[in-house]
PDB file of C-alpha atoms in Angstrom:
ATOM      1  CA  SER A   1     172.416 -46.518   1.025  1.00  0.00           C
ATOM      2  CA  GLN A   2     175.521 -44.804  -0.831  1.00  0.00           C
ATOM      3  CA  GLN A   3     174.623 -41.091  -1.231  1.00  0.00           C
ATOM      4  CA  GLY A   4     176.406 -37.848  -2.202  1.00  0.00           C
ATOM      5  CA  GLU A   5     175.554 -34.900  -0.133  1.00  0.00           C
ATOM      6  CA  GLU A   6     175.968 -31.560  -1.699  1.00  0.00           C
ATOM      7  CA  ASP A   7     177.071 -28.308   0.002  1.00  0.00           C
ATOM      8  CA  PRO A   8     175.847 -25.754   0.044  1.00  0.00           C
ATOM      9  CA  GLN A   9     172.058 -26.416  -0.618  1.00  0.00           C
ATOM     10  CA  ALA A  10     171.773 -22.940  -2.345  1.00  0.00           C
ATOM     11  CA  LEU A  11     174.325 -20.540  -3.696  1.00  0.00           C
ATOM     12  CA  SER A  12     173.691 -17.066  -5.006  1.00  0.00           C
ATOM     13  CA  ILE A  13     176.332 -15.144  -7.039  1.00  0.00           C
ATOM     14  CA  GLN A  14     176.879 -12.474  -9.378  1.00  0.00           C
ATOM     15  CA  GLU A  15     177.784 -13.073 -13.110  1.00  0.00           C
ATOM     16  CA  GLY A  16     181.480 -13.255 -13.660  1.00  0.00           C
ATOM     17  CA  GLU A  17     182.119 -14.719 -10.202  1.00  0.00           C
ATOM     18  CA  ASN A  18     183.171 -18.473  -9.551  1.00  0.00           C
ATOM     19  CA  ALA A  19     180.752 -20.911  -8.051  1.00  0.00           C
ATOM     20  CA  THR A  20     182.091 -23.991  -5.972  1.00  0.00           C
ATOM     21  CA  MET A  21     180.014 -26.739  -5.021  1.00  0.00           C
ATOM     22  CA  ASN A  22     181.014 -29.852  -2.801  1.00  0.00           C
ATOM     23  CA  CYS A  23     179.894 -33.309  -2.587  1.00  0.00           C
ATOM     24  CA  SER A  24     180.648 -35.938   0.061  1.00  0.00           C
ATOM     25  CA  TYR A  25     179.926 -39.649   0.039  1.00  0.00           C
ATOM     26  CA  LYS A  26     180.285 -42.525   2.335  1.00  0.00           C
ATOM     27  CA  THR A  27     181.924 -45.466   0.863  1.00  0.00           C
ATOM     28  CA  SER A  28     184.234 -46.530  -2.063  1.00  0.00           C
ATOM     29  CA  ILE A  29     183.090 -45.556  -5.429  1.00  0.00           C
ATOM     30  CA  ASN A  30     183.829 -46.512  -8.977  1.00  0.00           C
ATOM     31  CA  ASN A  31     183.188 -42.966 -10.422  1.00  0.00           C
ATOM     32  CA  LEU A  32     181.423 -39.832  -9.352  1.00  0.00           C
ATOM     33  CA  GLN A  33     179.485 -37.740 -11.800  1.00  0.00           C
ATOM     34  CA  TRP A  34     178.077 -34.161 -12.032  1.00  0.00           C
ATOM     35  CA  TYR A  35     174.620 -33.343 -13.662  1.00  0.00           C
ATOM     36  CA  ARG A  36     172.750 -30.116 -14.138  1.00  0.00           C
ATOM     37  CA  GLN A  37     169.241 -29.809 -14.136  1.00  0.00           C
ATOM     38  CA  ASN A  38     167.252 -26.685 -15.371  1.00  0.00           C
ATOM     39  CA  SER A  39     163.894 -25.928 -14.041  1.00  0.00           C
ATOM     40  CA  GLY A  40     162.959 -29.351 -13.003  1.00  0.00           C
ATOM     41  CA  ARG A  41     163.519 -30.938 -16.316  1.00  0.00           C
ATOM     42  CA  GLY A  42     165.798 -33.748 -17.505  1.00  0.00           C
ATOM     43  CA  LEU A  43     169.348 -33.872 -16.205  1.00  0.00           C
ATOM     44  CA  VAL A  44     172.286 -33.081 -18.418  1.00  0.00           C
ATOM     45  CA  HIS A  45     175.678 -34.911 -17.654  1.00  0.00           C
ATOM     46  CA  LEU A  46     178.523 -32.484 -17.027  1.00  0.00           C
ATOM     47  CA  ILE A  47     181.650 -34.635 -15.962  1.00  0.00           C
ATOM     48  CA  LEU A  48     182.524 -38.103 -14.999  1.00  0.00           C
ATOM     49  CA  ILE A  49     185.580 -38.578 -12.839  1.00  0.00           C
ATOM     50  CA  ARG A  50     186.853 -42.065 -11.997  1.00  0.00           C
ATOM     51  CA  SER A  51     188.192 -43.235  -8.732  1.00  0.00           C
ATOM     52  CA  ASN A  52     191.744 -43.125  -9.915  1.00  0.00           C
ATOM     53  CA  GLU A  53     191.562 -39.579 -11.284  1.00  0.00           C
ATOM     54  CA  ARG A  54     192.084 -36.495  -9.081  1.00  0.00           C
ATOM     55  CA  GLU A  55     190.913 -33.643 -11.438  1.00  0.00           C
ATOM     56  CA  LYS A  56     189.121 -33.056 -14.685  1.00  0.00           C
ATOM     57  CA  HIS A  57     188.326 -30.090 -16.805  1.00  0.00           C
ATOM     58  CA  SER A  58     185.528 -29.373 -19.341  1.00  0.00           C
ATOM     59  CA  GLY A  59     185.321 -25.749 -20.615  1.00  0.00           C
ATOM     60  CA  ARG A  60     184.550 -23.733 -17.703  1.00  0.00           C
ATOM     61  CA  LEU A  61     184.054 -26.636 -15.261  1.00  0.00           C
ATOM     62  CA  ARG A  62     186.659 -28.131 -13.111  1.00  0.00           C
ATOM     63  CA  VAL A  63     186.036 -31.128 -10.962  1.00  0.00           C
ATOM     64  CA  THR A  64     188.172 -32.541  -8.211  1.00  0.00           C
ATOM     65  CA  LEU A  65     188.017 -35.842  -6.386  1.00  0.00           C
ATOM     66  CA  ASP A  66     189.715 -36.725  -3.129  1.00  0.00           C
ATOM     67  CA  THR A  67     188.971 -40.378  -2.356  1.00  0.00           C
ATOM     68  CA  SER A  68     190.741 -40.222   0.898  1.00  0.00           C
ATOM     69  CA  LYS A  69     188.302 -37.661   2.167  1.00  0.00           C
ATOM     70  CA  LYS A  70     185.445 -39.064   0.093  1.00  0.00           C
ATOM     71  CA  SER A  71     184.631 -35.726  -1.385  1.00  0.00           C
ATOM     72  CA  SER A  72     184.427 -33.878  -4.736  1.00  0.00           C
ATOM     73  CA  SER A  73     184.067 -30.331  -5.862  1.00  0.00           C
ATOM     74  CA  LEU A  74     182.646 -28.727  -8.895  1.00  0.00           C
ATOM     75  CA  LEU A  75     183.971 -25.325  -9.835  1.00  0.00           C
ATOM     76  CA  ILE A  76     182.308 -23.024 -12.375  1.00  0.00           C
ATOM     77  CA  THR A  77     184.448 -20.216 -13.435  1.00  0.00           C
ATOM     78  CA  ALA A  78     183.287 -16.961 -14.806  1.00  0.00           C
ATOM     79  CA  SER A  79     179.629 -17.746 -14.134  1.00  0.00           C
ATOM     80  CA  ARG A  80     176.797 -16.608 -16.446  1.00  0.00           C
ATOM     81  CA  ALA A  81     173.137 -16.197 -15.861  1.00  0.00           C
ATOM     82  CA  ALA A  82     172.593 -19.232 -17.997  1.00  0.00           C
ATOM     83  CA  ASP A  83     174.490 -21.419 -15.411  1.00  0.00           C
ATOM     84  CA  THR A  84     171.516 -20.915 -12.998  1.00  0.00           C
ATOM     85  CA  ALA A  85     170.301 -24.378 -12.376  1.00  0.00           C
ATOM     86  CA  SER A  86     170.462 -27.320  -9.852  1.00  0.00           C
ATOM     87  CA  TYR A  87     173.534 -29.291  -9.674  1.00  0.00           C
ATOM     88  CA  PHE A  88     173.580 -32.844  -8.666  1.00  0.00           C
ATOM     89  CA  CYS A  89     176.550 -35.243  -7.855  1.00  0.00           C
ATOM     90  CA  ALA A  90     176.002 -38.965  -8.312  1.00  0.00           C
ATOM     91  CA  THR A  91     178.175 -41.889  -7.192  1.00  0.00           C
ATOM     92  CA  GLU A  92     178.355 -45.295  -8.673  1.00  0.00           C
ATOM     93  CA  MET A  93     179.876 -48.284  -6.866  1.00  0.00           C
ATOM     94  CA  GLY A  94     181.171 -50.889  -8.955  1.00  0.00           C
ATOM     95  CA  TYR A  95     179.023 -51.029 -12.186  1.00  0.00           C
ATOM     96  CA  SER A  96     175.648 -50.588 -10.366  1.00  0.00           C
ATOM     97  CA  THR A  97     173.095 -47.971 -10.623  1.00  0.00           C
ATOM     98  CA  LEU A  98     173.846 -44.179  -9.738  1.00  0.00           C
ATOM     99  CA  THR A  99     172.828 -42.786  -6.504  1.00  0.00           C
ATOM    100  CA  PHE A 100     172.088 -38.952  -6.459  1.00  0.00           C
ATOM    101  CA  GLY A 101     172.636 -36.439  -3.889  1.00  0.00           C
ATOM    102  CA  LYS A 102     170.146 -33.622  -2.793  1.00  0.00           C
ATOM    103  CA  GLY A 103     171.620 -31.056  -5.112  1.00  0.00           C
ATOM    104  CA  THR A 104     172.823 -27.474  -4.922  1.00  0.00           C
ATOM    105  CA  MET A 105     170.588 -24.750  -6.260  1.00  0.00           C
ATOM    106  CA  LEU A 106     172.725 -22.070  -8.051  1.00  0.00           C
ATOM    107  CA  LEU A 107     171.421 -18.593  -8.922  1.00  0.00           C
ATOM    108  CA  VAL A 108     173.651 -16.462 -10.989  1.00  0.00           C
ATOM    109  CA  SER A 109     172.437 -12.726 -11.174  1.00  0.00           C
ATOM    110  CA  PRO A 110     173.152 -10.504 -14.040  1.00  0.00           C
TER     111      PRO A 110
ATOM    112  CA  SER B   1     175.325 -40.697 -26.956  1.00  0.00           C
ATOM    113  CA  ALA B   2     171.552 -41.403 -26.890  1.00  0.00           C
ATOM    114  CA  VAL B   3     168.478 -39.094 -27.474  1.00  0.00           C
ATOM    115  CA  ILE B   4     165.503 -39.926 -25.400  1.00  0.00           C
ATOM    116  CA  SER B   5     161.961 -38.751 -26.234  1.00  0.00           C
ATOM    117  CA  GLN B   6     159.773 -38.703 -23.053  1.00  0.00           C
ATOM    118  CA  LYS B   7     156.050 -37.967 -22.980  1.00  0.00           C
ATOM    119  CA  PRO B   8     153.908 -36.541 -21.607  1.00  0.00           C
ATOM    120  CA  SER B   9     155.884 -33.591 -20.498  1.00  0.00           C
ATOM    121  CA  ARG B  10     153.448 -32.679 -18.045  1.00  0.00           C
ATOM    122  CA  ASP B  11     150.076 -33.707 -16.901  1.00  0.00           C
ATOM    123  CA  ILE B  12     147.395 -32.965 -14.153  1.00  0.00           C
ATOM    124  CA  CYS B  13     145.465 -35.976 -13.028  1.00  0.00           C
ATOM    125  CA  GLN B  14     142.776 -36.814 -10.569  1.00  0.00           C
ATOM    126  CA  ARG B  15     143.322 -39.025  -7.777  1.00  0.00           C
ATOM    127  CA  GLY B  16     142.562 -42.626  -8.263  1.00  0.00           C
ATOM    128  CA  THR B  17     143.499 -42.604 -11.916  1.00  0.00           C
ATOM    129  CA  SER B  18     146.537 -43.887 -13.719  1.00  0.00           C
ATOM    130  CA  LEU B  19     148.981 -42.265 -16.104  1.00  0.00           C
ATOM    131  CA  THR B  20     151.249 -44.018 -18.547  1.00  0.00           C
ATOM    132  CA  ILE B  21     154.610 -42.376 -19.300  1.00  0.00           C
ATOM    133  CA  GLN B  22     156.580 -43.303 -22.433  1.00  0.00           C
ATOM    134  CA  CYS B  23     160.198 -43.045 -23.327  1.00  0.00           C
ATOM    135  CA  GLN B  24     161.535 -43.856 -26.915  1.00  0.00           C
ATOM    136  CA  VAL B  25     165.466 -43.925 -27.311  1.00  0.00           C
ATOM    137  CA  ASP B  26     167.113 -43.364 -30.550  1.00  0.00           C
ATOM    138  CA  SER B  27     169.316 -46.436 -30.319  1.00  0.00           C
ATOM    139  CA  GLN B  28     169.057 -50.062 -28.808  1.00  0.00           C
ATOM    140  CA  VAL B  29     169.957 -50.210 -25.152  1.00  0.00           C
ATOM    141  CA  THR B  30     170.015 -52.959 -22.670  1.00  0.00           C
ATOM    142  CA  MET B  31     168.695 -51.281 -19.618  1.00  0.00           C
ATOM    143  CA  MET B  32     166.389 -48.451 -19.036  1.00  0.00           C
ATOM    144  CA  PHE B  33     166.105 -46.689 -15.660  1.00  0.00           C
ATOM    145  CA  TRP B  34     163.017 -44.925 -14.134  1.00  0.00           C
ATOM    146  CA  TYR B  35     163.558 -42.094 -11.465  1.00  0.00           C
ATOM    147  CA  ARG B  36     161.187 -40.179  -9.367  1.00  0.00           C
ATOM    148  CA  GLN B  37     162.080 -36.786  -8.205  1.00  0.00           C
ATOM    149  CA  GLN B  38     159.645 -35.431  -5.546  1.00  0.00           C
ATOM    150  CA  PRO B  39     159.336 -31.612  -5.121  1.00  0.00           C
ATOM    151  CA  GLY B  40     162.648 -30.025  -4.115  1.00  0.00           C
ATOM    152  CA  GLN B  41     164.313 -33.567  -3.649  1.00  0.00           C
ATOM    153  CA  SER B  42     166.901 -35.605  -5.336  1.00  0.00           C
ATOM    154  CA  LEU B  43     166.363 -38.382  -7.856  1.00  0.00           C
ATOM    155  CA  THR B  44     165.366 -41.747  -6.388  1.00  0.00           C
ATOM    156  CA  LEU B  45     165.508 -44.831  -8.624  1.00  0.00           C
ATOM    157  CA  ILE B  46     162.134 -46.664  -9.013  1.00  0.00           C
ATOM    158  CA  ALA B  47     163.207 -49.591 -11.074  1.00  0.00           C
ATOM    159  CA  THR B  48     165.481 -50.921 -13.899  1.00  0.00           C
ATOM    160  CA  ALA B  49     163.741 -52.208 -17.080  1.00  0.00           C
ATOM    161  CA  ASN B  50     165.495 -54.930 -19.070  1.00  0.00           C
ATOM    162  CA  GLN B  51     163.906 -56.258 -22.237  1.00  0.00           C
ATOM    163  CA  GLY B  52     162.392 -59.472 -22.086  1.00  0.00           C
ATOM    164  CA  SER B  53     162.390 -59.709 -18.409  1.00  0.00           C
ATOM    165  CA  GLU B  54     160.580 -58.298 -15.335  1.00  0.00           C
ATOM    166  CA  ALA B  55     161.761 -54.948 -14.106  1.00  0.00           C
ATOM    167  CA  THR B  56     163.785 -54.968 -10.929  1.00  0.00           C
ATOM    168  CA  TYR B  57     162.341 -52.662  -8.334  1.00  0.00           C
ATOM    169  CA  GLU B  58     164.040 -50.635  -5.715  1.00  0.00           C
ATOM    170  CA  SER B  59     163.129 -50.862  -2.106  1.00  0.00           C
ATOM    171  CA  GLY B  60     159.909 -49.050  -1.478  1.00  0.00           C
ATOM    172  CA  PHE B  61     158.585 -49.497  -4.975  1.00  0.00           C
ATOM    173  CA  VAL B  62     156.207 -52.204  -6.199  1.00  0.00           C
ATOM    174  CA  ILE B  63     155.115 -53.498  -9.419  1.00  0.00           C
ATOM    175  CA  ASP B  64     151.320 -53.012  -8.779  1.00  0.00           C
ATOM    176  CA  LYS B  65     151.908 -49.277  -8.188  1.00  0.00           C
ATOM    177  CA  PHE B  66     154.593 -48.660 -10.906  1.00  0.00           C
ATOM    178  CA  PRO B  67     154.052 -51.371 -13.594  1.00  0.00           C
ATOM    179  CA  ILE B  68     156.749 -51.206 -16.172  1.00  0.00           C
ATOM    180  CA  SER B  69     156.893 -52.365 -19.857  1.00  0.00           C
ATOM    181  CA  ARG B  70     159.868 -52.993 -22.076  1.00  0.00           C
ATOM    182  CA  PRO B  71     158.579 -54.529 -25.136  1.00  0.00           C
ATOM    183  CA  ASN B  72     161.848 -53.850 -27.230  1.00  0.00           C
ATOM    184  CA  LEU B  73     165.176 -52.370 -26.936  1.00  0.00           C
ATOM    185  CA  THR B  74     164.297 -48.797 -27.695  1.00  0.00           C
ATOM    186  CA  PHE B  75     160.981 -48.271 -25.889  1.00  0.00           C
ATOM    187  CA  SER B  76     159.699 -48.431 -22.274  1.00  0.00           C
ATOM    188  CA  THR B  77     156.579 -47.240 -20.286  1.00  0.00           C
ATOM    189  CA  LEU B  78     156.033 -46.497 -16.601  1.00  0.00           C
ATOM    190  CA  THR B  79     152.554 -46.415 -15.226  1.00  0.00           C
ATOM    191  CA  VAL B  80     151.851 -44.559 -12.009  1.00  0.00           C
ATOM    192  CA  SER B  81     148.559 -46.362 -10.887  1.00  0.00           C
ATOM    193  CA  ASN B  82     145.841 -45.303  -8.533  1.00  0.00           C
ATOM    194  CA  MET B  83     147.444 -41.995  -8.052  1.00  0.00           C
ATOM    195  CA  SER B  84     147.276 -39.982  -4.941  1.00  0.00           C
ATOM    196  CA  PRO B  85     148.687 -36.304  -4.363  1.00  0.00           C
ATOM    197  CA  GLU B  86     151.825 -37.836  -2.955  1.00  0.00           C
ATOM    198  CA  ASP B  87     152.656 -39.038  -6.428  1.00  0.00           C
ATOM    199  CA  SER B  88     153.077 -35.550  -7.550  1.00  0.00           C
ATOM    200  CA  SER B  89     156.524 -35.600  -8.814  1.00  0.00           C
ATOM    201  CA  ILE B  90     158.812 -35.320 -11.933  1.00  0.00           C
ATOM    202  CA  TYR B  91     159.314 -38.890 -13.451  1.00  0.00           C
ATOM    203  CA  LEU B  92     162.412 -39.399 -15.522  1.00  0.00           C
ATOM    204  CA  CYS B  93     163.737 -42.157 -17.818  1.00  0.00           C
ATOM    205  CA  SER B  94     167.310 -42.644 -18.402  1.00  0.00           C
ATOM    206  CA  VAL B  95     169.866 -44.933 -20.180  1.00  0.00           C
ATOM    207  CA  GLY B  96     173.546 -45.429 -19.845  1.00  0.00           C
ATOM    208  CA  GLY B  97     175.418 -46.230 -16.647  1.00  0.00           C
ATOM    209  CA  GLY B  98     177.616 -49.228 -16.227  1.00  0.00           C
ATOM    210  CA  GLY B  99     180.687 -47.091 -15.502  1.00  0.00           C
ATOM    211  CA  GLU B 100     179.578 -44.458 -17.920  1.00  0.00           C
ATOM    212  CA  LYS B 101     177.255 -41.345 -17.923  1.00  0.00           C
ATOM    213  CA  LEU B 102     173.408 -41.358 -17.990  1.00  0.00           C
ATOM    214  CA  PHE B 103     171.290 -39.861 -20.584  1.00  0.00           C
ATOM    215  CA  PHE B 104     167.979 -38.519 -19.528  1.00  0.00           C
ATOM    216  CA  GLY B 105     164.568 -37.735 -20.850  1.00  0.00           C
ATOM    217  CA  SER B 106     163.139 -34.358 -20.434  1.00  0.00           C
ATOM    218  CA  GLY B 107     160.945 -35.603 -17.550  1.00  0.00           C
ATOM    219  CA  THR B 108     157.225 -35.814 -16.872  1.00  0.00           C
ATOM    220  CA  GLN B 109     155.968 -33.286 -14.505  1.00  0.00           C
ATOM    221  CA  LEU B 110     153.029 -34.958 -12.691  1.00  0.00           C
ATOM    222  CA  SER B 111     150.557 -33.247 -10.485  1.00  0.00           C
ATOM    223  CA  VAL B 112     147.730 -35.064  -8.728  1.00  0.00           C
ATOM    224  CA  LEU B 113     144.734 -33.329  -7.409  1.00  0.00           C
TER     225      LEU B 113
END
């Protein structure tokens, strides 16, 4: 089944540094979404990027999408300890259900 | 946007028993989704619940094990039946999709002894 695969699985950085997470998928998509999960609780939506878009920004977040390479990246700039969480990409084909990747665990140390 | 109230937030249960998880949405929605997240893993869709019809289950999930109710457009329950330690997971309900983002409940952390 369609699934995003995040890379790296885990990332540890210092406050103020940038964090980059990547997501690869297998087949054509309608959109790709990024979510954050704190301490195994509910997921919070971060950004949705559609297949005809190449880049989107939201505050300190920047998402790119390369449909030719079937990949996306999430950049968090000037990271904070509060950014510590797991980050998941999710892909949607057509208007069907979302399929989630395995996630990247981000640790931001003060 | 949608706000989802999910309960219980966590529970510890004995094997062989059942647990019912409830989700209440602050607006009417056509579809509600139930996900399972096993320890250290990604989210896996269990089923899609539509009001007034049987839930649609994904491969590997069956109604006898995970019965779902959807009595109206703002409420749904998921029951985890005849539990075993392998059912220890976080269970999440969500709404949205269809080309737009999902909103999630806060999750139910289930431990089965």
